[in-house]
Amino acid sequence: MEKFLSFDDIKRSLENKETDCKAIVNYYLNNIQTKAHLNAFVEVYTDSALEQAAKVDEKIASGKAGRLAGMVIGIKDVLCYQNHEVNASSKILEGFESQFTATAVQRLIDEDAIIIGRLNCDEFGMGSSNENSVHGKTLNAADESRVPGGSSGGSAVAVQANLCTVSLGTDTGGSVRQPAAFTGLVGIKPTYSRVSRWGLIAYASSFDTIGVFSRNVPDNALVMQIMAGPDDFDSTASRKPVPAFSELLHFEKRVKVAYLKETIESPALQPEIKANTLAVLDRLKQEGHQVDEVNFPLLKYILPTYYILTTAEASSNLSRFDGVKYGYRTPNAHNLESMYKMTRSEGFGEEVKRRIMLGTFVLSASYYDAYFTKAQKVRRLIKEFTEDLLSKYDYIIMPTTPSTAFKFGEHSDDPVAMYLEDLYTVQASVSGVPSLSIPNGVDESGLPIGLQIMANSFKEAELYAFANYLTKSNSN
């Protein structure tokens, strides 16, 4: 069978009656089996995927198929899918089965997408390397001695290794964009509130977004336009209308682009990433676009702000996992208090415990004003600076990551070094604006490099159009 590398390939084969959905699912199932050592999938839904494929084939035959007929999707192990297990790659949700389907996932199923399985990730989305999973690490298909990025590492590798057409990840501070950069994919973090969070296991509720991994911009845009929009189950979901992103990819205007001096001149930035980023900026100038260097004096405050606020929210969100209502319960308890303590001590991994403790500390009465309140004020400053900049410029461009994929274990003993991997991605998360990573060449070892583009809130259509233009230019 031919290699399906885009949804267009699949649609063409279906229209020409060269294949059917059942054969497409079997093609991906075979790939998953062949590349099982990558450990991208936590669970493969062989039976339900083939059942769904048979139903979609009937709809195609009767001319009633939805817009995603033939698209095979993997979902991160933090998204609920009714009657299927979900455990956020954590022991504490061992054996938990979803009672309902996340809105974002349901909307894709309603358009006849086929869900093939759930994907490995850092526990509760906390990590930048996919090493913090109870299911073991996921390997980067570009170099199996290196991390795929995190926390949505399994989602990235599933698309990179052609185990599904697109995948869903979540992005709290870069967990879609950083793995997309490490695996040479297109990955988006939409505007906060653009996609309903109903059915997403929470990490930090004022930062969490559901994003998409794909090999190209059109597939990404189509999935996002179907997932996005208001939802009665999530009062924080925006009621703004959703443009048809996939039909608005044509781009030929002159634009104003800013790049942040501090991100390019950072000593942490790998030379090849700097060179490739500057090459894109130079090409844009030559093509007649306005490209300006801008100072960003708040860069050094972004990571502390992000980690104070997200750990605080996590300590609150994760208090529900106590052994009483669902998931793991310690067999060793002798009374109620020891049941709470032992369940949480045995059920959570090291990184999750670290963040719960950090969050509990910054929320404690003695330190609330010194840390949490101050971080909220700095968040406001970062958000206002970013929005002001995006009112003067159409886009901000910067590297997605300071380095290409690092080796397993390289940052395991140094949490701060691991947190620094998020240096370039957290600005969009703290500000709530949309941000997208696209492939931007490789380094001398052949490892993928990512380029990050930011636009103002709810400007995903413009972001996709510009990214599509850049990816076509990059491949020429």
CSV table of C-alpha atoms in Angstrom, one decimal:
chain,number,residue,atom,x,y,z
A,1,MET,CA,0.0,0.0,0.0
A,2,GLU,CA,1.2,3.5,-0.7
A,3,LYS,CA,2.5,5.7,2.0
A,4,PHE,CA,-0.1,8.2,3.4
A,5,LEU,CA,1.8,11.3,4.3
A,6,SER,CA,-1.1,13.8,4.3
A,7,PHE,CA,-4.9,13.8,4.5
A,8,ASP,CA,-5.0,14.9,0.8
A,9,ASP,CA,-3.3,11.5,0.0
A,10,ILE,CA,-6.0,9.7,1.9
A,11,LYS,CA,-8.9,11.6,0.3
A,12,ARG,CA,-7.4,11.1,-3.2
A,13,SER,CA,-7.1,7.4,-2.6
A,14,LEU,CA,-10.7,7.2,-1.2
A,15,GLU,CA,-12.1,9.2,-4.1
A,16,ASN,CA,-10.3,7.0,-6.7
A,17,LYS,CA,-11.6,3.9,-4.8
A,18,GLU,CA,-8.0,2.7,-4.5
A,19,THR,CA,-8.5,2.0,-0.8
A,20,ASP,CA,-11.1,2.2,2.0
A,21,CYS,CA,-11.1,3.3,5.6
A,22,LYS,CA,-10.6,-0.2,6.9
A,23,ALA,CA,-7.5,-0.7,4.8
A,24,ILE,CA,-6.2,2.8,5.9
A,25,VAL,CA,-6.6,1.8,9.6
A,26,ASN,CA,-4.9,-1.6,8.9
A,27,TYR,CA,-2.0,0.3,7.3
A,28,TYR,CA,-1.5,2.4,10.4
A,29,LEU,CA,-2.0,-0.6,12.7
A,30,ASN,CA,0.8,-2.4,10.8
A,31,ASN,CA,3.1,0.7,11.2
A,32,ILE,CA,2.3,0.8,15.0
A,33,GLN,CA,3.2,-2.9,15.3
A,34,THR,CA,6.4,-2.5,13.3
A,35,LYS,CA,7.5,0.5,15.3
A,36,ALA,CA,6.2,-0.5,18.7
A,37,HIS,CA,9.7,-0.1,20.3
A,38,LEU,CA,9.3,3.7,19.9
A,39,ASN,CA,6.6,3.4,22.7
A,40,ALA,CA,4.4,6.2,21.2
A,41,PHE,CA,1.1,4.4,22.0
A,42,VAL,CA,0.0,3.5,25.5
A,43,GLU,CA,-3.0,1.6,24.1
A,44,VAL,CA,-4.1,0.9,20.5
A,45,TYR,CA,-7.9,0.8,19.9
A,46,THR,CA,-7.7,-2.0,17.3
A,47,ASP,CA,-11.3,-3.2,17.6
A,48,SER,CA,-13.1,0.2,18.0
A,49,ALA,CA,-11.0,1.8,15.2
A,50,LEU,CA,-11.8,-1.0,12.7
A,51,GLU,CA,-15.5,-0.8,13.8
A,52,GLN,CA,-15.5,3.0,13.2
A,53,ALA,CA,-13.7,2.5,9.9
A,54,ALA,CA,-16.5,0.1,8.7
A,55,LYS,CA,-19.2,2.7,9.6
A,56,VAL,CA,-17.3,5.5,7.8
A,57,ASP,CA,-16.9,3.2,4.7
A,58,GLU,CA,-20.7,2.8,4.7
A,59,LYS,CA,-21.2,6.6,5.0
A,60,ILE,CA,-18.8,7.2,2.1
A,61,ALA,CA,-20.7,4.7,0.0
A,62,SER,CA,-24.0,6.5,0.7
A,63,GLY,CA,-22.5,9.9,0.2
A,64,LYS,CA,-23.0,11.0,3.8
A,65,ALA,CA,-19.4,11.1,5.1
A,66,GLY,CA,-18.1,13.9,7.2
A,67,ARG,CA,-15.1,16.2,6.4
A,68,LEU,CA,-12.6,14.0,8.2
A,69,ALA,CA,-13.6,10.6,6.7
A,70,GLY,CA,-10.4,8.6,6.4
A,71,MET,CA,-8.4,10.6,8.9
A,72,VAL,CA,-6.9,8.5,11.6
A,73,ILE,CA,-6.1,10.3,14.8
A,74,GLY,CA,-4.2,9.4,18.0
A,75,ILE,CA,-5.0,11.3,21.2
A,76,LYS,CA,-2.8,12.2,24.1
A,77,ASP,CA,-3.3,10.2,27.3
A,78,VAL,CA,-5.0,13.2,29.1
A,79,LEU,CA,-8.0,13.4,26.8
A,80,CYS,CA,-11.2,11.5,27.7
A,81,TYR,CA,-12.7,9.0,25.2
A,82,GLN,CA,-15.9,7.3,26.5
A,83,ASN,CA,-15.5,3.7,27.6
A,84,HIS,CA,-11.7,3.8,27.0
A,85,GLU,CA,-9.1,4.0,29.7
A,86,VAL,CA,-7.2,7.3,30.4
A,87,ASN,CA,-4.6,7.7,33.1
A,88,ALA,CA,-2.5,10.8,32.2
A,89,SER,CA,0.5,8.4,32.1
A,90,SER,CA,0.3,8.2,35.9
A,91,LYS,CA,0.0,5.3,38.3
A,92,ILE,CA,-2.6,7.3,40.3
A,93,LEU,CA,-5.2,6.9,37.5
A,94,GLU,CA,-4.4,3.2,36.9
A,95,GLY,CA,-7.5,1.4,35.5
A,96,PHE,CA,-9.6,4.6,35.2
A,97,GLU,CA,-12.1,4.5,32.3
A,98,SER,CA,-13.6,7.6,30.8
A,99,GLN,CA,-17.4,8.2,31.4
A,100,PHE,CA,-17.6,10.6,28.5
A,101,THR,CA,-15.7,11.9,25.5
A,102,ALA,CA,-13.8,15.3,25.5
A,103,THR,CA,-15.6,17.9,23.4
A,104,ALA,CA,-12.6,18.4,21.1
A,105,VAL,CA,-12.4,14.6,20.4
A,106,GLN,CA,-16.1,14.3,20.0
A,107,ARG,CA,-16.2,17.0,17.3
A,108,LEU,CA,-13.6,15.1,15.3
A,109,ILE,CA,-15.5,11.8,15.6
A,110,ASP,CA,-18.7,13.6,14.5
A,111,GLU,CA,-16.9,14.5,11.3
A,112,ASP,CA,-15.9,10.8,10.9
A,113,ALA,CA,-12.4,10.9,12.1
A,114,ILE,CA,-11.2,7.5,13.4
A,115,ILE,CA,-9.5,7.4,16.9
A,116,ILE,CA,-6.8,4.7,16.8
A,117,GLY,CA,-5.3,4.9,20.3
A,118,ARG,CA,-4.0,6.9,23.2
A,119,LEU,CA,-0.5,8.3,23.2
A,120,ASN,CA,2.3,8.4,25.8
A,121,CYS,CA,3.2,11.6,27.6
A,122,ASP,CA,4.9,13.1,30.6
A,123,GLU,CA,2.8,12.4,33.7
A,124,PHE,CA,-0.1,14.9,33.9
A,125,GLY,CA,1.6,16.9,31.1
A,126,MET,CA,4.5,17.8,33.4
A,127,GLY,CA,7.8,17.5,31.6
A,128,SER,CA,9.8,18.5,28.5
A,129,SER,CA,11.2,15.1,27.5
A,130,ASN,CA,8.6,12.4,27.9
A,131,GLU,CA,10.8,10.7,30.5
A,132,ASN,CA,8.2,11.2,33.3
A,133,SER,CA,5.7,8.6,32.2
A,134,VAL,CA,4.6,5.5,34.1
A,135,HIS,CA,4.6,3.8,30.7
A,136,GLY,CA,8.3,4.5,30.0
A,137,LYS,CA,9.9,6.9,27.7
A,138,THR,CA,9.0,7.5,24.0
A,139,LEU,CA,11.9,7.4,21.5
A,140,ASN,CA,12.5,10.1,18.9
A,141,ALA,CA,12.3,8.4,15.5
A,142,ALA,CA,15.0,10.8,14.1
A,143,ASP,CA,17.5,9.5,16.6
A,144,GLU,CA,16.4,6.9,19.1
A,145,SER,CA,19.0,7.9,21.7
A,146,ARG,CA,17.3,11.3,22.0
A,147,VAL,CA,14.1,12.6,23.6
A,148,PRO,CA,11.0,13.5,21.4
A,149,GLY,CA,10.2,16.5,23.6
A,150,GLY,CA,7.4,16.8,26.1
A,151,SER,CA,5.0,16.6,27.5
A,152,SER,CA,3.2,15.5,24.3
A,153,GLY,CA,6.1,13.3,23.1
A,154,GLY,CA,4.0,10.3,22.1
A,155,SER,CA,1.7,12.5,20.1
A,156,ALA,CA,4.7,13.9,18.2
A,157,VAL,CA,6.4,10.6,17.4
A,158,ALA,CA,3.0,9.0,16.3
A,159,VAL,CA,2.8,11.5,13.4
A,160,GLN,CA,6.6,11.7,12.9
A,161,ALA,CA,6.8,7.8,12.4
A,162,ASN,CA,3.6,7.8,10.4
A,163,LEU,CA,1.5,5.8,12.9
A,164,CYS,CA,-1.5,8.1,12.4
A,165,THR,CA,-2.5,11.0,10.1
A,166,VAL,CA,-2.5,13.7,12.8
A,167,SER,CA,-2.5,13.6,16.6
A,168,LEU,CA,-3.9,15.7,19.5
A,169,GLY,CA,-1.6,17.0,22.2
A,170,THR,CA,-1.9,19.6,24.9
A,171,ASP,CA,0.2,22.7,25.4
A,172,THR,CA,0.5,24.4,28.8
A,173,GLY,CA,3.9,26.0,28.3
A,174,GLY,CA,5.2,24.5,25.1
A,175,SER,CA,4.1,20.8,25.2
A,176,VAL,CA,3.0,20.7,21.6
A,177,ARG,CA,5.4,23.2,20.0
A,178,GLN,CA,8.6,21.9,21.6
A,179,PRO,CA,8.0,18.2,20.6
A,180,ALA,CA,6.9,19.4,17.1
A,181,ALA,CA,10.3,21.2,16.8
A,182,PHE,CA,12.2,18.1,18.0
A,183,THR,CA,10.4,15.8,15.5
A,184,GLY,CA,10.2,18.1,12.5
A,185,LEU,CA,6.4,18.6,12.5
A,186,VAL,CA,3.8,21.4,12.5
A,187,GLY,CA,2.4,21.9,16.0
A,188,ILE,CA,0.0,24.6,17.3
A,189,LYS,CA,-1.0,26.0,20.6
A,190,PRO,CA,-4.3,27.9,19.8
A,191,THR,CA,-5.4,31.0,21.6
A,192,TYR,CA,-6.4,30.2,25.2
A,193,SER,CA,-10.1,29.4,25.2
A,194,ARG,CA,-10.3,28.8,21.5
A,195,VAL,CA,-10.8,25.0,22.1
A,196,SER,CA,-13.0,23.6,24.8
A,197,ARG,CA,-11.1,21.9,27.7
A,198,TRP,CA,-14.1,19.8,28.7
A,199,GLY,CA,-12.7,16.2,29.0
A,200,LEU,CA,-9.1,17.3,29.3
A,201,ILE,CA,-7.4,16.2,32.6
A,202,ALA,CA,-6.3,19.5,34.1
A,203,TYR,CA,-2.7,20.5,34.8
A,204,ALA,CA,-2.9,24.3,35.0
A,205,SER,CA,-6.3,25.5,34.1
A,206,SER,CA,-5.5,29.1,33.0
A,207,PHE,CA,-2.8,27.9,30.7
A,208,ASP,CA,-4.0,24.5,29.3
A,209,THR,CA,-4.8,24.3,25.6
A,210,ILE,CA,-5.5,21.4,23.2
A,211,GLY,CA,-3.2,21.5,20.1
A,212,VAL,CA,-2.6,19.5,16.9
A,213,PHE,CA,0.4,17.8,15.4
A,214,SER,CA,0.6,17.3,11.7
A,215,ARG,CA,3.0,16.9,8.8
A,216,ASN,CA,1.7,20.0,7.0
A,217,VAL,CA,-0.2,23.2,7.7
A,218,PRO,CA,-3.5,22.4,5.8
A,219,ASP,CA,-4.2,19.2,7.8
A,220,ASN,CA,-3.5,21.1,11.1
A,221,ALA,CA,-5.8,24.0,10.1
A,222,LEU,CA,-8.7,21.6,9.2
A,223,VAL,CA,-8.5,19.7,12.5
A,224,MET,CA,-8.3,23.0,14.5
A,225,GLN,CA,-11.3,24.6,12.7
A,226,ILE,CA,-13.4,21.5,13.5
A,227,MET,CA,-12.3,21.3,17.2
A,228,ALA,CA,-12.6,25.0,18.0
A,229,GLY,CA,-15.6,27.0,19.1
A,230,PRO,CA,-18.0,27.5,22.0
A,231,ASP,CA,-19.1,24.7,24.2
A,232,ASP,CA,-21.9,24.6,26.8
A,233,PHE,CA,-19.8,22.2,28.9
A,234,ASP,CA,-16.9,24.7,29.3
A,235,SER,CA,-17.8,28.2,30.4
A,236,THR,CA,-14.2,29.4,29.6
A,237,ALA,CA,-14.4,28.5,26.0
A,238,SER,CA,-14.7,31.5,23.8
A,239,ARG,CA,-17.9,32.3,21.9
A,240,LYS,CA,-16.1,34.0,19.1
A,241,PRO,CA,-16.9,32.6,15.6
A,242,VAL,CA,-14.3,30.2,14.1
A,243,PRO,CA,-13.2,31.0,10.6
A,244,ALA,CA,-12.6,28.2,8.1
A,245,PHE,CA,-8.9,28.1,8.7
A,246,SER,CA,-8.2,25.5,6.0
A,247,GLU,CA,-9.8,27.6,3.3
A,248,LEU,CA,-8.0,30.8,4.3
A,249,LEU,CA,-4.4,29.6,3.6
A,250,HIS,CA,-3.7,31.8,0.6
A,251,PHE,CA,-1.1,34.4,1.5
A,252,GLU,CA,0.4,37.2,-0.6
A,253,LYS,CA,0.3,40.4,1.4
A,254,ARG,CA,3.3,42.3,2.9
A,255,VAL,CA,3.5,41.9,6.6
A,256,LYS,CA,5.3,43.4,9.6
A,257,VAL,CA,7.4,40.9,11.6
A,258,ALA,CA,9.2,41.5,15.0
A,259,TYR,CA,11.9,39.3,16.4
A,260,LEU,CA,13.0,39.6,20.0
A,261,LYS,CA,16.7,40.5,20.3
A,262,GLU,CA,17.1,38.6,23.6
A,263,THR,CA,15.9,35.3,22.1
A,264,ILE,CA,18.4,35.5,19.2
A,265,GLU,CA,21.3,36.7,21.3
A,266,SER,CA,20.7,34.2,24.2
A,267,PRO,CA,23.9,32.3,25.1
A,268,ALA,CA,21.7,29.2,25.5
A,269,LEU,CA,20.8,29.2,21.8
A,270,GLN,CA,22.4,26.5,19.6
A,271,PRO,CA,24.4,28.2,16.7
A,272,GLU,CA,22.6,26.3,13.9
A,273,ILE,CA,19.2,27.3,15.3
A,274,LYS,CA,20.3,30.9,15.4
A,275,ALA,CA,21.6,30.7,11.8
A,276,ASN,CA,18.4,29.1,10.5
A,277,THR,CA,16.1,31.6,12.3
A,278,LEU,CA,18.1,34.6,11.0
A,279,ALA,CA,18.0,33.0,7.4
A,280,VAL,CA,14.2,33.1,7.5
A,281,LEU,CA,14.2,36.7,8.7
A,282,ASP,CA,16.6,37.7,6.0
A,283,ARG,CA,14.5,36.0,3.3
A,284,LEU,CA,11.4,37.8,4.6
A,285,LYS,CA,13.3,41.1,4.3
A,286,GLN,CA,14.4,40.3,0.7
A,287,GLU,CA,10.7,39.5,-0.1
A,288,GLY,CA,9.7,43.0,0.9
A,289,HIS,CA,8.3,42.3,4.4
A,290,GLN,CA,9.1,44.7,7.3
A,291,VAL,CA,11.4,42.8,9.8
A,292,ASP,CA,12.4,44.7,13.0
A,293,GLU,CA,14.4,43.8,16.0
A,294,VAL,CA,12.6,44.5,19.3
A,295,ASN,CA,13.9,44.5,22.9
A,296,PHE,CA,12.0,42.2,25.3
A,297,PRO,CA,13.3,43.2,28.8
A,298,LEU,CA,10.9,40.7,30.5
A,299,LEU,CA,12.4,37.5,29.1
A,300,LYS,CA,14.2,36.6,32.3
A,301,TYR,CA,11.0,36.8,34.3
A,302,ILE,CA,8.9,34.5,32.0
A,303,LEU,CA,10.0,31.1,33.3
A,304,PRO,CA,9.8,32.0,37.0
A,305,THR,CA,6.3,33.5,36.4
A,306,TYR,CA,5.2,30.5,34.5
A,307,TYR,CA,6.4,27.9,37.0
A,308,ILE,CA,5.1,29.7,40.0
A,309,LEU,CA,1.6,30.0,38.5
A,310,THR,CA,1.4,26.5,36.9
A,311,THR,CA,2.6,24.7,40.0
A,312,ALA,CA,0.1,26.6,42.1
A,313,GLU,CA,-2.7,25.6,39.8
A,314,ALA,CA,-1.4,22.0,39.6
A,315,SER,CA,-1.3,21.6,43.4
A,316,SER,CA,-5.0,22.7,43.5
A,317,ASN,CA,-6.1,20.6,40.4
A,318,LEU,CA,-4.3,17.4,41.5
A,319,SER,CA,-5.8,17.5,45.0
A,320,ARG,CA,-8.7,15.5,43.6
A,321,PHE,CA,-6.5,12.4,43.2
A,322,ASP,CA,-6.7,11.0,46.7
A,323,GLY,CA,-7.7,7.4,46.4
A,324,VAL,CA,-11.3,8.0,47.4
A,325,LYS,CA,-13.2,8.6,44.2
A,326,TYR,CA,-11.3,6.9,41.4
A,327,GLY,CA,-7.9,5.5,40.2
A,328,TYR,CA,-5.3,4.0,42.4
A,329,ARG,CA,-5.7,3.4,46.2
A,330,THR,CA,-2.9,2.1,48.3
A,331,PRO,CA,-3.4,-1.4,49.7
A,332,ASN,CA,-1.1,-0.5,52.7
A,333,ALA,CA,-3.2,2.0,54.6
A,334,HIS,CA,-4.3,1.5,58.2
A,335,ASN,CA,-6.6,4.5,58.5
A,336,LEU,CA,-8.1,7.4,56.5
A,337,GLU,CA,-5.1,9.8,56.9
A,338,SER,CA,-2.5,7.1,55.9
A,339,MET,CA,-4.7,6.2,52.9
A,340,TYR,CA,-4.5,9.8,51.6
A,341,LYS,CA,-0.8,10.1,52.2
A,342,MET,CA,0.3,6.7,50.9
A,343,THR,CA,-2.0,6.8,47.9
A,344,ARG,CA,-0.5,10.1,46.7
A,345,SER,CA,3.0,9.2,47.7
A,346,GLU,CA,2.8,5.9,45.8
A,347,GLY,CA,0.7,7.1,42.9
A,348,PHE,CA,2.4,10.3,41.8
A,349,GLY,CA,5.9,10.3,40.1
A,350,GLU,CA,8.8,12.4,41.2
A,351,GLU,CA,8.2,15.4,38.9
A,352,VAL,CA,4.5,15.7,39.8
A,353,LYS,CA,5.3,15.6,43.5
A,354,ARG,CA,7.9,18.3,43.0
A,355,ARG,CA,5.4,20.6,41.3
A,356,ILE,CA,2.7,19.9,43.8
A,357,MET,CA,5.1,20.8,46.6
A,358,LEU,CA,6.3,23.9,44.8
A,359,GLY,CA,2.7,25.0,44.1
A,360,THR,CA,1.6,24.3,47.7
A,361,PHE,CA,4.5,26.4,49.0
A,362,VAL,CA,3.7,29.4,46.8
A,363,LEU,CA,0.0,29.3,47.8
A,364,SER,CA,0.8,29.0,51.5
A,365,ALA,CA,-0.4,31.9,53.7
A,366,SER,CA,3.2,33.1,54.4
A,367,TYR,CA,4.3,33.2,50.8
A,368,TYR,CA,1.1,33.9,48.8
A,369,ASP,CA,1.8,37.6,48.3
A,370,ALA,CA,5.5,37.2,47.9
A,371,TYR,CA,5.2,34.7,45.1
A,372,PHE,CA,1.7,33.9,43.7
A,373,THR,CA,0.3,37.5,43.7
A,374,LYS,CA,3.6,38.9,42.4
A,375,ALA,CA,3.7,36.3,39.6
A,376,GLN,CA,0.1,37.2,38.6
A,377,LYS,CA,1.2,40.9,38.3
A,378,VAL,CA,4.2,40.0,36.2
A,379,ARG,CA,2.0,37.8,34.0
A,380,ARG,CA,-0.2,40.8,33.3
A,381,LEU,CA,2.9,42.8,32.3
A,382,ILE,CA,4.1,40.1,29.9
A,383,LYS,CA,0.6,39.7,28.4
A,384,GLU,CA,0.3,43.5,27.9
A,385,PHE,CA,3.8,43.8,26.4
A,386,THR,CA,3.1,40.9,24.0
A,387,GLU,CA,-0.3,42.2,23.0
A,388,ASP,CA,1.0,45.7,22.5
A,389,LEU,CA,3.8,44.3,20.3
A,390,LEU,CA,1.2,42.3,18.3
A,391,SER,CA,-0.9,45.4,17.8
A,392,LYS,CA,2.1,47.0,16.0
A,393,TYR,CA,3.3,43.9,14.2
A,394,ASP,CA,1.5,41.0,12.5
A,395,TYR,CA,3.7,38.3,13.8
A,396,ILE,CA,6.6,37.6,16.3
A,397,ILE,CA,9.2,35.1,15.1
A,398,MET,CA,11.6,33.3,17.3
A,399,PRO,CA,13.2,29.8,17.7
A,400,THR,CA,10.9,27.2,19.2
A,401,THR,CA,13.6,25.7,21.4
A,402,PRO,CA,17.1,26.7,22.5
A,403,SER,CA,18.6,23.4,21.3
A,404,THR,CA,17.7,20.4,19.1
A,405,ALA,CA,16.6,17.2,20.8
A,406,PHE,CA,18.9,16.3,23.7
A,407,LYS,CA,19.9,12.8,24.8
A,408,PHE,CA,17.9,10.8,27.3
A,409,GLY,CA,19.1,11.5,30.8
A,410,GLU,CA,20.9,14.7,29.9
A,411,HIS,CA,18.8,16.9,32.1
A,412,SER,CA,17.3,14.3,34.4
A,413,ASP,CA,19.3,15.3,37.5
A,414,ASP,CA,18.8,19.0,36.9
A,415,PRO,CA,15.2,20.1,36.9
A,416,VAL,CA,16.2,23.8,36.3
A,417,ALA,CA,18.0,22.8,33.1
A,418,MET,CA,14.9,20.9,32.0
A,419,TYR,CA,12.7,23.9,32.8
A,420,LEU,CA,15.0,26.1,30.6
A,421,GLU,CA,13.9,24.0,27.6
A,422,ASP,CA,10.6,26.0,27.8
A,423,LEU,CA,12.4,29.3,27.6
A,424,TYR,CA,11.0,30.3,24.1
A,425,THR,CA,7.6,28.7,24.3
A,426,VAL,CA,6.2,30.1,27.6
A,427,GLN,CA,5.7,33.7,26.4
A,428,ALA,CA,2.7,32.6,24.3
A,429,SER,CA,1.3,30.5,27.1
A,430,VAL,CA,1.6,33.2,29.7
A,431,SER,CA,0.1,35.7,27.3
A,432,GLY,CA,-2.7,33.4,26.0
A,433,VAL,CA,-1.9,34.1,22.3
A,434,PRO,CA,-1.7,31.5,19.6
A,435,SER,CA,1.7,30.2,18.6
A,436,LEU,CA,2.8,27.6,16.0
A,437,SER,CA,6.0,25.7,15.4
A,438,ILE,CA,7.0,24.7,11.9
A,439,PRO,CA,10.1,22.7,10.6
A,440,ASN,CA,13.1,24.9,9.8
A,441,GLY,CA,15.8,22.6,8.5
A,442,VAL,CA,18.1,20.4,10.5
A,443,ASP,CA,21.3,20.7,12.5
A,444,GLU,CA,24.7,19.1,11.5
A,445,SER,CA,23.6,15.8,13.2
A,446,GLY,CA,20.4,15.8,11.1
A,447,LEU,CA,18.1,16.6,14.0
A,448,PRO,CA,15.1,18.8,13.2
A,449,ILE,CA,15.0,22.5,14.1
A,450,GLY,CA,11.7,24.4,14.8
A,451,LEU,CA,10.7,28.0,14.0
A,452,GLN,CA,8.0,29.6,16.2
A,453,ILE,CA,5.5,32.1,15.0
A,454,MET,CA,3.1,34.0,17.3
A,455,ALA,CA,0.1,36.1,16.3
A,456,ASN,CA,-2.4,38.1,18.4
A,457,SER,CA,-5.3,36.4,20.1
A,458,PHE,CA,-7.9,34.6,17.9
A,459,LYS,CA,-5.7,35.3,14.8
A,460,GLU,CA,-5.2,31.6,14.0
A,461,ALA,CA,-6.4,32.1,10.4
A,462,GLU,CA,-3.6,34.6,9.8
A,463,LEU,CA,-1.1,32.4,11.7
A,464,TYR,CA,-1.9,29.4,9.5
A,465,ALA,CA,-1.7,31.4,6.3
A,466,PHE,CA,1.7,32.8,7.1
A,467,ALA,CA,3.0,29.4,8.4
A,468,ASN,CA,1.8,27.8,5.1
A,469,TYR,CA,3.7,30.4,3.1
A,470,LEU,CA,6.9,29.9,5.2
A,471,THR,CA,6.8,26.1,5.0
A,472,LYS,CA,6.4,26.3,1.2
A,473,SER,CA,9.3,28.7,1.1
A,474,ASN,CA,11.4,26.5,3.4
A,475,SER,CA,10.9,23.5,1.2
A,476,ASN,CA,11.8,25.3,-2.0
